[in-house]
The first five atom37 places (N, CA, C, CB, O) and aatype in JSON, in Angstrom:
{
  "aatype": [11, 5, 17, 18, 5, 1, 1, 19, 1, 7, 13, 8, 5, 6, 1, 10, 8, 7, 10, 11, 0, 0, 7, 1, 15, 1, 11, 19, 3, 0, 3, 15, 14, 14, 0, 9, 14, 6, 7, 17, 18, 3, 16, 5, 3, 7, 19, 18, 2, 14, 8, 10, 1, 19, 19, 13, 7, 18, 3, 10, 11, 16, 13, 19, 1, 2, 0, 3, 3, 6, 6, 8, 11, 17, 9, 19, 6, 8, 4, 1, 1, 7, 15, 3, 13, 18, 19, 7, 10, 0, 11, 8, 19, 11, 3, 19, 16, 14, 19, 2, 9, 6, 15, 15],
  "atom_mask": [
    [1, 1, 1, 1, 1],
    [1, 1, 1, 1, 1],
    [1, 1, 1, 1, 1],
    [1, 1, 1, 1, 1],
    [1, 1, 1, 1, 1],
    [1, 1, 1, 1, 1],
    [1, 1, 1, 1, 1],
    [1, 1, 1, 1, 1],
    [1, 1, 1, 1, 1],
    [1, 1, 1, 0, 1],
    [1, 1, 1, 1, 1],
    [1, 1, 1, 1, 1],
    [1, 1, 1, 1, 1],
    [1, 1, 1, 1, 1],
    [1, 1, 1, 1, 1],
    [1, 1, 1, 1, 1],
    [1, 1, 1, 1, 1],
    [1, 1, 1, 0, 1],
    [1, 1, 1, 1, 1],
    [1, 1, 1, 1, 1],
    [1, 1, 1, 1, 1],
    [1, 1, 1, 1, 1],
    [1, 1, 1, 0, 1],
    [1, 1, 1, 1, 1],
    [1, 1, 1, 1, 1],
    [1, 1, 1, 1, 1],
    [1, 1, 1, 1, 1],
    [1, 1, 1, 1, 1],
    [1, 1, 1, 1, 1],
    [1, 1, 1, 1, 1],
    [1, 1, 1, 1, 1],
    [1, 1, 1, 1, 1],
    [1, 1, 1, 1, 1],
    [1, 1, 1, 1, 1],
    [1, 1, 1, 1, 1],
    [1, 1, 1, 1, 1],
    [1, 1, 1, 1, 1],
    [1, 1, 1, 1, 1],
    [1, 1, 1, 0, 1],
    [1, 1, 1, 1, 1],
    [1, 1, 1, 1, 1],
    [1, 1, 1, 1, 1],
    [1, 1, 1, 1, 1],
    [1, 1, 1, 1, 1],
    [1, 1, 1, 1, 1],
    [1, 1, 1, 0, 1],
    [1, 1, 1, 1, 1],
    [1, 1, 1, 1, 1],
    [1, 1, 1, 1, 1],
    [1, 1, 1, 1, 1],
    [1, 1, 1, 1, 1],
    [1, 1, 1, 1, 1],
    [1, 1, 1, 1, 1],
    [1, 1, 1, 1, 1],
    [1, 1, 1, 1, 1],
    [1, 1, 1, 1, 1],
    [1, 1, 1, 0, 1],
    [1, 1, 1, 1, 1],
    [1, 1, 1, 1, 1],
    [1, 1, 1, 1, 1],
    [1, 1, 1, 1, 1],
    [1, 1, 1, 1, 1],
    [1, 1, 1, 1, 1],
    [1, 1, 1, 1, 1],
    [1, 1, 1, 1, 1],
    [1, 1, 1, 1, 1],
    [1, 1, 1, 1, 1],
    [1, 1, 1, 1, 1],
    [1, 1, 1, 1, 1],
    [1, 1, 1, 1, 1],
    [1, 1, 1, 1, 1],
    [1, 1, 1, 1, 1],
    [1, 1, 1, 1, 1],
    [1, 1, 1, 1, 1],
    [1, 1, 1, 1, 1],
    [1, 1, 1, 1, 1],
    [1, 1, 1, 1, 1],
    [1, 1, 1, 1, 1],
    [1, 1, 1, 1, 1],
    [1, 1, 1, 1, 1],
    [1, 1, 1, 1, 1],
    [1, 1, 1, 0, 1],
    [1, 1, 1, 1, 1],
    [1, 1, 1, 1, 1],
    [1, 1, 1, 1, 1],
    [1, 1, 1, 1, 1],
    [1, 1, 1, 1, 1],
    [1, 1, 1, 0, 1],
    [1, 1, 1, 1, 1],
    [1, 1, 1, 1, 1],
    [1, 1, 1, 1, 1],
    [1, 1, 1, 1, 1],
    [1, 1, 1, 1, 1],
    [1, 1, 1, 1, 1],
    [1, 1, 1, 1, 1],
    [1, 1, 1, 1, 1],
    [1, 1, 1, 1, 1],
    [1, 1, 1, 1, 1],
    [1, 1, 1, 1, 1],
    [1, 1, 1, 1, 1],
    [1, 1, 1, 1, 1],
    [1, 1, 1, 1, 1],
    [1, 1, 1, 1, 1],
    [1, 1, 1, 1, 1]
  ],
  "atom_positions": [
    [[-69.11, 155.64, 4.61], [-68.17, 155.81, 3.51], [-69.27, 156.18, 2.2], [-67.14, 154.27, 3.28], [-70.07, 155.32, 1.82]],
    [[-69.24, 157.32, 1.66], [-69.93, 157.66, 0.38], [-70.02, 156.47, -0.58], [-69.2, 158.83, -0.34], [-69.29, 155.48, -0.53]],
    [[-71.16, 156.74, -1.61], [-71.2, 155.85, -2.55], [-70.19, 156.16, -3.49], [-72.42, 155.75, -3.09], [-70.36, 155.4, -4.44]],
    [[-69.34, 156.81, -3.66], [-68.6, 157.26, -4.93], [-67.29, 157.75, -4.06], [-69.48, 158.6, -5.99], [-67.39, 158.05, -2.87]],
    [[-66.11, 157.79, -4.76], [-64.9, 158.24, -4.63], [-64.82, 159.25, -5.83], [-63.86, 157.1, -4.6], [-65.24, 159.12, -6.98]],
    [[-64.11, 160.36, -5.16], [-63.62, 161.47, -6.04], [-63.31, 161.39, -7.09], [-62.79, 161.99, -5.74], [-63.74, 161.95, -8.1]],
    [[-62.21, 160.38, -6.86], [-61.43, 160.08, -8.42], [-62.2, 159.5, -9.31], [-60.21, 159.12, -8.42], [-61.97, 159.85, -10.47]],
    [[-63.05, 158.72, -9.16], [-64.07, 158.03, -10.07], [-64.78, 158.81, -11.18], [-65.12, 157.5, -9.23], [-65.73, 159.52, -10.86]],
    [[-64.45, 158.75, -12.27], [-64.83, 159.64, -13.25], [-66.14, 159.15, -13.52], [-63.91, 159.73, -14.46], [-66.83, 160.16, -13.54]],
    [[-66.9, 158.12, -13.75], [-68.11, 157.77, -13.75], [-69.17, 158.42, -13.18], [0.0, 0.0, 0.0], [-70.24, 158.64, -13.76]],
    [[-68.86, 158.76, -11.97], [-69.97, 159.2, -11.34], [-70.09, 160.91, -11.33], [-69.91, 158.57, -9.93], [-70.97, 161.46, -10.66]],
    [[-69.05, 161.73, -12.19], [-69.28, 163.18, -12.26], [-70.41, 163.87, -12.3], [-68.8, 163.58, -13.13], [-70.71, 164.78, -11.52]],
    [[-71.28, 163.32, -13.54], [-72.65, 164.01, -13.44], [-73.39, 163.72, -12.34], [-73.48, 163.74, -14.5], [-74.05, 164.65, -11.89]],
    [[-73.45, 162.81, -11.87], [-74.26, 162.64, -10.31], [-73.98, 163.83, -9.44], [-73.7, 161.25, -9.36], [-74.75, 164.68, -9.0]],
    [[-72.42, 163.62, -9.28], [-71.9, 164.37, -8.18], [-72.4, 165.67, -8.47], [-70.36, 164.32, -8.0], [-72.92, 166.27, -7.53]],
    [[-72.33, 166.41, -9.96], [-72.92, 167.6, -10.33], [-74.52, 167.99, -10.19], [-72.57, 167.67, -11.58], [-75.04, 169.03, -9.81]],
    [[-75.0, 166.92, -10.57], [-76.46, 167.02, -10.6], [-77.3, 166.14, -9.69], [-76.87, 166.77, -11.91], [-78.52, 166.36, -9.63]],
    [[-76.82, 165.29, -9.08], [-77.55, 164.38, -8.48], [-77.86, 163.09, -8.93], [0.0, 0.0, 0.0], [-77.25, 162.83, -9.97]],
    [[-78.59, 162.18, -8.51], [-78.98, 160.8, -9.01], [-80.3, 160.9, -9.85], [-79.2, 159.77, -7.75], [-81.14, 161.71, -9.44]],
    [[-80.5, 160.37, -10.66], [-81.56, 160.4, -11.37], [-82.42, 159.04, -10.99], [-81.14, 160.56, -12.85], [-81.89, 157.96, -10.73]],
    [[-84.05, 159.32, -11.02], [-84.64, 158.42, -10.57], [-84.5, 156.91, -11.07], [-85.71, 158.87, -10.62], [-83.95, 156.83, -12.17]],
    [[-84.91, 155.65, -10.48], [-84.65, 154.43, -11.06], [-85.07, 154.58, -12.49], [-85.34, 153.3, -10.35], [-86.0, 155.35, -12.74]],
    [[-84.51, 153.97, -13.37], [-85.05, 153.64, -14.61], [-84.41, 154.79, -15.59], [0.0, 0.0, 0.0], [-84.17, 154.58, -16.78]],
    [[-84.18, 155.95, -14.98], [-83.71, 157.08, -15.71], [-82.51, 157.33, -15.56], [-84.29, 158.12, -15.49], [-82.19, 158.46, -15.94]],
    [[-81.55, 156.58, -15.08], [-80.16, 156.66, -14.82], [-79.29, 156.73, -16.29], [-79.75, 155.34, -13.89], [-79.9, 156.43, -17.32]],
    [[-78.34, 157.0, -16.34], [-77.65, 157.82, -17.24], [-76.86, 156.35, -17.71], [-76.7, 159.29, -16.53], [-76.45, 155.62, -16.81]],
    [[-76.67, 155.94, -19.17], [-75.72, 154.8, -19.55], [-74.69, 155.63, -20.0], [-76.21, 153.68, -20.67], [-73.71, 154.87, -19.99]],
    [[-74.34, 156.66, -20.36], [-72.85, 157.39, -20.59], [-72.85, 158.67, -19.87], [-72.49, 157.74, -22.21], [-73.86, 158.99, -19.25]],
    [[-71.86, 159.41, -19.89], [-71.37, 160.71, -18.97], [-72.09, 162.24, -19.87], [-69.19, 160.76, -18.95], [-71.51, 163.28, -20.16]],
    [[-73.24, 161.92, -20.07], [-73.98, 163.22, -20.57], [-75.75, 162.64, -20.57], [-73.28, 163.75, -22.45], [-76.15, 161.57, -20.09]],
    [[-76.44, 163.54, -21.14], [-77.88, 163.64, -20.78], [-78.33, 162.66, -21.9], [-78.6, 165.27, -20.83], [-79.14, 161.79, -21.57]],
    [[-77.91, 162.69, -23.12], [-78.33, 161.82, -24.16], [-76.99, 161.23, -24.89], [-79.29, 162.64, -25.19], [-76.3, 162.01, -25.54]],
    [[-76.69, 160.12, -24.81], [-75.93, 159.29, -25.36], [-75.54, 159.14, -26.91], [-76.43, 158.34, -24.95], [-76.46, 158.86, -27.68]],
    [[-74.38, 159.27, -27.38], [-74.19, 159.61, -28.92], [-74.91, 158.53, -29.58], [-72.6, 159.68, -29.46], [-75.23, 157.56, -28.89]],
    [[-75.19, 158.54, -30.84], [-75.68, 157.52, -31.93], [-74.77, 156.63, -32.0], [-75.93, 158.01, -33.3], [-73.63, 157.04, -32.17]],
    [[-75.0, 155.09, -31.9], [-73.94, 154.47, -32.19], [-74.65, 153.44, -33.4], [-73.22, 153.81, -30.8], [-75.72, 152.84, -33.32]],
    [[-73.71, 153.48, -34.49], [-74.31, 152.59, -35.82], [-74.6, 151.06, -35.14], [-72.95, 152.45, -37.33], [-74.05, 150.65, -34.12]],
    [[-75.4, 150.44, -35.78], [-75.85, 149.08, -35.91], [-74.65, 148.33, -35.84], [-76.65, 148.78, -37.18], [-73.73, 148.57, -36.63]],
    [[-74.54, 147.36, -34.86], [-73.26, 146.41, -34.96], [-72.0, 147.3, -34.32], [0.0, 0.0, 0.0], [-71.03, 146.62, -34.01]],
    [[-71.91, 148.68, -34.11], [-70.75, 149.0, -33.55], [-70.72, 149.36, -32.08], [-70.28, 149.97, -34.27], [-71.77, 149.36, -31.44]],
    [[-69.68, 149.63, -31.59], [-69.53, 149.89, -30.19], [-69.1, 151.29, -29.67], [-68.61, 148.97, -29.75], [-68.5, 152.05, -30.42]],
    [[-69.41, 151.67, -28.36], [-69.14, 153.11, -27.88], [-67.68, 152.75, -27.12], [-70.51, 153.83, -26.75], [-67.54, 151.86, -26.28]],
    [[-66.87, 153.45, -27.49], [-65.54, 153.17, -26.8], [-65.32, 154.23, -26.12], [-64.37, 152.88, -27.65], [-64.14, 154.24, -25.75]],
    [[-66.09, 155.43, -25.65], [-65.98, 156.48, -24.89], [-65.07, 157.63, -25.57], [-65.48, 156.0, -23.6], [-65.2, 158.8, -25.2]],
    [[-64.28, 157.32, -26.43], [-63.46, 158.16, -27.12], [-63.72, 158.3, -28.58], [-62.21, 157.76, -26.91], [-63.03, 158.91, -29.41]],
    [[-65.14, 157.45, -28.8], [-65.41, 157.23, -30.52], [-66.38, 156.09, -30.34], [0.0, 0.0, 0.0], [-66.93, 155.71, -29.3]],
    [[-66.5, 155.53, -31.83], [-66.95, 154.4, -31.88], [-66.18, 153.56, -32.68], [-68.13, 154.44, -32.21], [-65.42, 153.99, -33.56]],
    [[-66.39, 151.94, -32.32], [-65.79, 150.77, -33.06], [-66.24, 150.2, -33.83], [-65.5, 149.95, -32.56], [-67.37, 149.85, -33.52]],
    [[-65.93, 149.87, -34.82], [-66.44, 149.08, -36.13], [-65.48, 147.66, -35.74], [-65.99, 150.01, -37.95], [-64.26, 147.69, -35.62]],
    [[-66.3, 146.52, -35.58], [-65.58, 145.36, -35.51], [-65.24, 144.8, -36.41], [-65.98, 144.62, -34.98], [-64.3, 144.02, -36.31]],
    [[-65.85, 144.99, -37.56], [-65.27, 144.3, -38.51], [-64.12, 144.93, -39.46], [-66.29, 143.89, -39.2], [-63.51, 144.17, -40.2]],
    [[-63.84, 146.26, -39.43], [-62.5, 146.85, -39.56], [-61.31, 146.87, -38.55], [-62.74, 148.08, -39.78], [-60.13, 147.13, -38.78]],
    [[-61.86, 146.55, -37.47], [-61.3, 146.64, -36.01], [-60.62, 148.06, -35.99], [-60.15, 145.36, -35.61], [-59.39, 148.1, -35.95]],
    [[-61.21, 149.0, -36.02], [-60.92, 150.27, -36.12], [-61.79, 151.2, -35.2], [-61.02, 150.6, -37.47], [-62.96, 150.82, -35.12]],
    [[-61.53, 152.17, -34.58], [-62.22, 153.06, -33.76], [-62.08, 154.62, -34.44], [-61.58, 152.92, -32.21], [-61.08, 155.25, -34.79]],
    [[-63.33, 154.91, -34.47], [-63.63, 156.49, -35.49], [-64.25, 157.57, -34.3], [-65.2, 156.23, -37.11], [-64.78, 157.23, -33.24]],
    [[-64.1, 158.51, -34.64], [-64.76, 159.57, -33.83], [-65.94, 159.32, -34.11], [0.0, 0.0, 0.0], [-66.27, 158.71, -35.12]],
    [[-66.89, 159.88, -33.05], [-68.31, 160.17, -33.22], [-68.79, 160.46, -34.45], [-68.69, 161.14, -32.49], [-69.76, 159.84, -34.89]],
    [[-68.13, 161.54, -35.24], [-68.34, 161.71, -36.97], [-68.29, 161.01, -37.58], [-67.71, 162.31, -37.7], [-68.76, 161.21, -38.7]],
    [[-67.72, 159.75, -37.29], [-67.72, 158.41, -38.11], [-66.66, 158.57, -39.32], [-69.33, 158.07, -38.75], [-66.59, 157.71, -40.19]],
    [[-65.81, 159.74, -39.34], [-64.81, 160.06, -40.1], [-63.59, 160.49, -39.63], [-65.18, 160.83, -40.82], [-62.79, 160.78, -40.52]],
    [[-63.13, 160.64, -38.36], [-61.85, 160.87, -37.67], [-61.49, 159.22, -37.23], [-62.05, 162.08, -36.22], [-62.01, 158.33, -36.56]],
    [[-60.38, 159.39, -37.97], [-59.46, 157.78, -37.23], [-59.19, 158.47, -35.81], [-57.44, 157.14, -38.19], [-58.98, 159.63, -35.45]],
    [[-59.3, 157.27, -35.19], [-58.89, 157.33, -33.68], [-57.74, 156.33, -33.65], [-60.16, 156.89, -32.56], [-56.62, 156.82, -33.54]],
    [[-57.84, 155.03, -33.73], [-56.8, 154.06, -33.59], [-57.18, 152.89, -34.31], [-56.51, 153.74, -32.19], [-58.36, 152.85, -34.66]],
    [[-56.45, 151.91, -34.61], [-56.72, 150.34, -34.51], [-56.54, 149.88, -33.18], [-55.77, 149.48, -35.41], [-55.74, 150.13, -32.28]],
    [[-57.85, 148.86, -33.35], [-57.48, 148.02, -32.28], [-56.88, 146.73, -32.31], [-58.41, 147.85, -31.67], [-57.01, 146.14, -33.38]],
    [[-56.14, 146.04, -31.27], [-55.25, 144.7, -31.7], [-56.36, 143.79, -30.97], [-53.34, 144.53, -31.01], [-57.45, 144.18, -30.54]],
    [[-55.86, 142.52, -30.91], [-56.74, 141.3, -30.72], [-57.31, 141.73, -29.08], [-55.72, 139.61, -30.87], [-58.53, 141.68, -28.94]],
    [[-56.58, 142.08, -28.04], [-56.88, 142.32, -26.71], [-57.61, 143.26, -26.84], [-55.92, 142.52, -25.83], [-58.72, 142.97, -26.4]],
    [[-57.55, 144.4, -27.29], [-58.5, 145.5, -27.31], [-59.96, 145.15, -27.78], [-57.96, 146.55, -28.2], [-60.94, 145.39, -27.08]],
    [[-60.02, 144.45, -29.27], [-61.02, 144.03, -29.83], [-62.04, 143.27, -28.85], [-60.54, 143.3, -30.87], [-63.12, 143.77, -28.56]],
    [[-61.57, 141.87, -28.3], [-61.94, 141.21, -27.25], [-62.77, 142.01, -26.35], [-60.86, 140.71, -26.65], [-63.98, 141.81, -26.35]],
    [[-62.17, 143.03, -25.47], [-62.44, 143.73, -24.28], [-63.69, 144.71, -24.7], [-61.07, 144.53, -23.74], [-64.72, 144.82, -24.03]],
    [[-63.42, 145.41, -25.93], [-64.52, 145.79, -26.51], [-65.53, 145.13, -26.69], [-64.33, 146.13, -27.39], [-66.37, 145.38, -25.83]],
    [[-65.88, 144.3, -27.51], [-66.8, 143.28, -27.76], [-67.54, 142.89, -26.28], [-65.99, 142.01, -28.47], [-68.73, 143.17, -26.18]],
    [[-66.94, 142.33, -25.28], [-67.45, 141.92, -24.32], [-68.07, 143.15, -23.07], [-66.44, 141.0, -23.94], [-68.85, 142.9, -22.16]],
    [[-67.54, 144.25, -23.35], [-67.75, 145.21, -22.3], [-68.53, 146.58, -22.59], [-66.46, 145.53, -21.81], [-69.18, 147.21, -21.75]],
    [[-68.32, 146.95, -24.12], [-68.84, 148.34, -24.2], [-70.26, 148.33, -25.06], [-67.68, 149.32, -24.94], [-70.57, 147.42, -25.82]],
    [[-71.04, 149.47, -24.81], [-72.4, 149.48, -25.36], [-72.32, 149.7, -26.92], [-73.28, 150.62, -24.66], [-71.62, 150.38, -27.66]],
    [[-73.68, 148.51, -27.14], [-73.47, 148.1, -28.7], [-74.47, 148.98, -29.12], [-73.71, 146.43, -29.23], [-75.29, 149.43, -28.31]],
    [[-74.5, 149.38, -30.74], [-75.42, 149.91, -31.24], [-76.71, 148.99, -31.54], [0.0, 0.0, 0.0], [-76.78, 147.76, -31.64]],
    [[-77.77, 150.03, -31.65], [-79.25, 149.26, -31.3], [-79.46, 148.04, -32.19], [-80.62, 150.29, -31.56], [-80.21, 148.24, -33.15]],
    [[-78.94, 146.79, -32.04], [-79.17, 145.48, -33.07], [-79.61, 144.62, -32.16], [-77.86, 144.81, -33.92], [-79.84, 143.52, -32.66]],
    [[-79.8, 144.69, -31.05], [-80.03, 144.11, -29.86], [-81.97, 143.84, -30.02], [-79.36, 145.28, -28.46], [-82.72, 144.81, -30.12]],
    [[-82.43, 142.54, -30.03], [-83.77, 142.48, -29.73], [-84.09, 142.51, -28.38], [-84.31, 141.43, -30.25], [-83.58, 141.77, -27.54]],
    [[-85.04, 143.47, -28.13], [-85.55, 143.74, -26.78], [-86.96, 143.32, -26.58], [-85.43, 145.16, -26.47], [-87.82, 143.85, -27.29]],
    [[-87.26, 142.52, -25.78], [-88.59, 141.91, -25.35], [-88.78, 140.57, -25.45], [0.0, 0.0, 0.0], [-87.77, 139.91, -25.19]],
    [[-89.9, 139.88, -25.77], [-89.69, 138.42, -25.51], [-88.98, 137.9, -26.82], [-91.16, 137.59, -25.19], [-89.05, 138.27, -27.99]],
    [[-88.19, 136.83, -26.13], [-87.54, 135.88, -27.36], [-88.03, 135.4, -28.19], [-87.02, 134.92, -27.17], [-89.14, 134.97, -27.89]],
    [[-87.6, 135.19, -29.6], [-88.35, 134.97, -30.77], [-88.92, 133.74, -31.16], [-87.69, 135.3, -31.69], [-89.82, 133.38, -31.92]],
    [[-87.78, 132.99, -30.1], [-87.89, 131.45, -30.21], [-89.15, 131.05, -29.27], [-86.41, 130.67, -29.66], [-89.8, 130.06, -29.62]],
    [[-89.53, 131.74, -28.17], [-90.61, 131.52, -27.43], [-91.79, 131.57, -28.27], [-90.67, 132.4, -26.37], [-92.0, 132.57, -28.96]],
    [[-92.65, 130.49, -28.28], [-93.88, 130.24, -28.99], [-95.19, 130.4, -28.11], [-93.81, 128.84, -29.57], [-96.21, 130.69, -28.74]],
    [[-95.29, 130.24, -26.76], [-96.33, 130.11, -25.95], [-95.77, 130.74, -24.49], [-96.83, 128.55, -25.94], [-94.64, 130.47, -24.09]],
    [[-96.55, 131.45, -23.87], [-96.05, 132.06, -22.58], [-97.58, 131.75, -21.83], [-95.45, 133.95, -22.7], [-98.65, 132.14, -22.31]],
    [[-97.5, 131.19, -20.95], [-98.66, 130.75, -20.14], [-98.2, 131.55, -18.59], [-98.79, 128.79, -20.09], [-97.17, 131.36, -17.94]],
    [[-99.39, 132.55, -18.25], [-99.05, 133.21, -17.1], [-99.06, 132.33, -15.96], [-99.88, 134.28, -16.89], [-99.88, 131.41, -15.98]],
    [[-98.32, 132.43, -15.02], [-98.19, 131.72, -13.84], [-98.87, 132.59, -12.66], [-96.66, 131.42, -13.59], [-98.6, 133.78, -12.52]],
    [[-99.87, 131.86, -11.73], [-100.3, 132.85, -10.55], [-99.59, 131.83, -9.39], [-102.3, 133.18, -10.36], [-99.83, 130.68, -9.02]],
    [[-98.38, 133.1, -8.95], [-97.86, 132.61, -7.96], [-98.78, 132.31, -6.51], [-96.83, 133.46, -7.83], [-98.56, 131.49, -5.62]],
    [[-99.65, 133.1, -6.62], [-100.12, 132.81, -5.21], [-101.11, 131.65, -4.83], [-100.76, 133.98, -4.77], [-101.44, 131.44, -3.66]],
    [[-101.54, 130.93, -5.88], [-102.1, 129.68, -5.79], [-101.4, 128.53, -5.92], [-102.96, 129.6, -6.55], [-101.95, 127.44, -6.09]],
    [[-100.06, 128.71, -5.83], [-99.03, 127.51, -5.81], [-99.1, 126.83, -4.54], [-97.52, 127.97, -6.03], [-98.38, 125.87, -4.31]]
  ]
}
């Protein structure tokens, strides 16, 4: 069986252009994902402001819809978030000692 099914929209670009090398795969169905404001979420039809509980278009001006409690929970748990995550060593780690696994 093939690694995708024809009706799965998530693999459309891969079917058209092939897979990218490891580490270069797409996060969204475009070569460059749209900018997401810090603390907001990408809902694929716009961006979600969790404080207002409103989805706006990517232009940040067009109203798309209000989110109910169920949609809010789903978006916060599953959608790509604007760049406010710390990437790298956790700030609370004071000392990191390298471990030589060959000598163990």
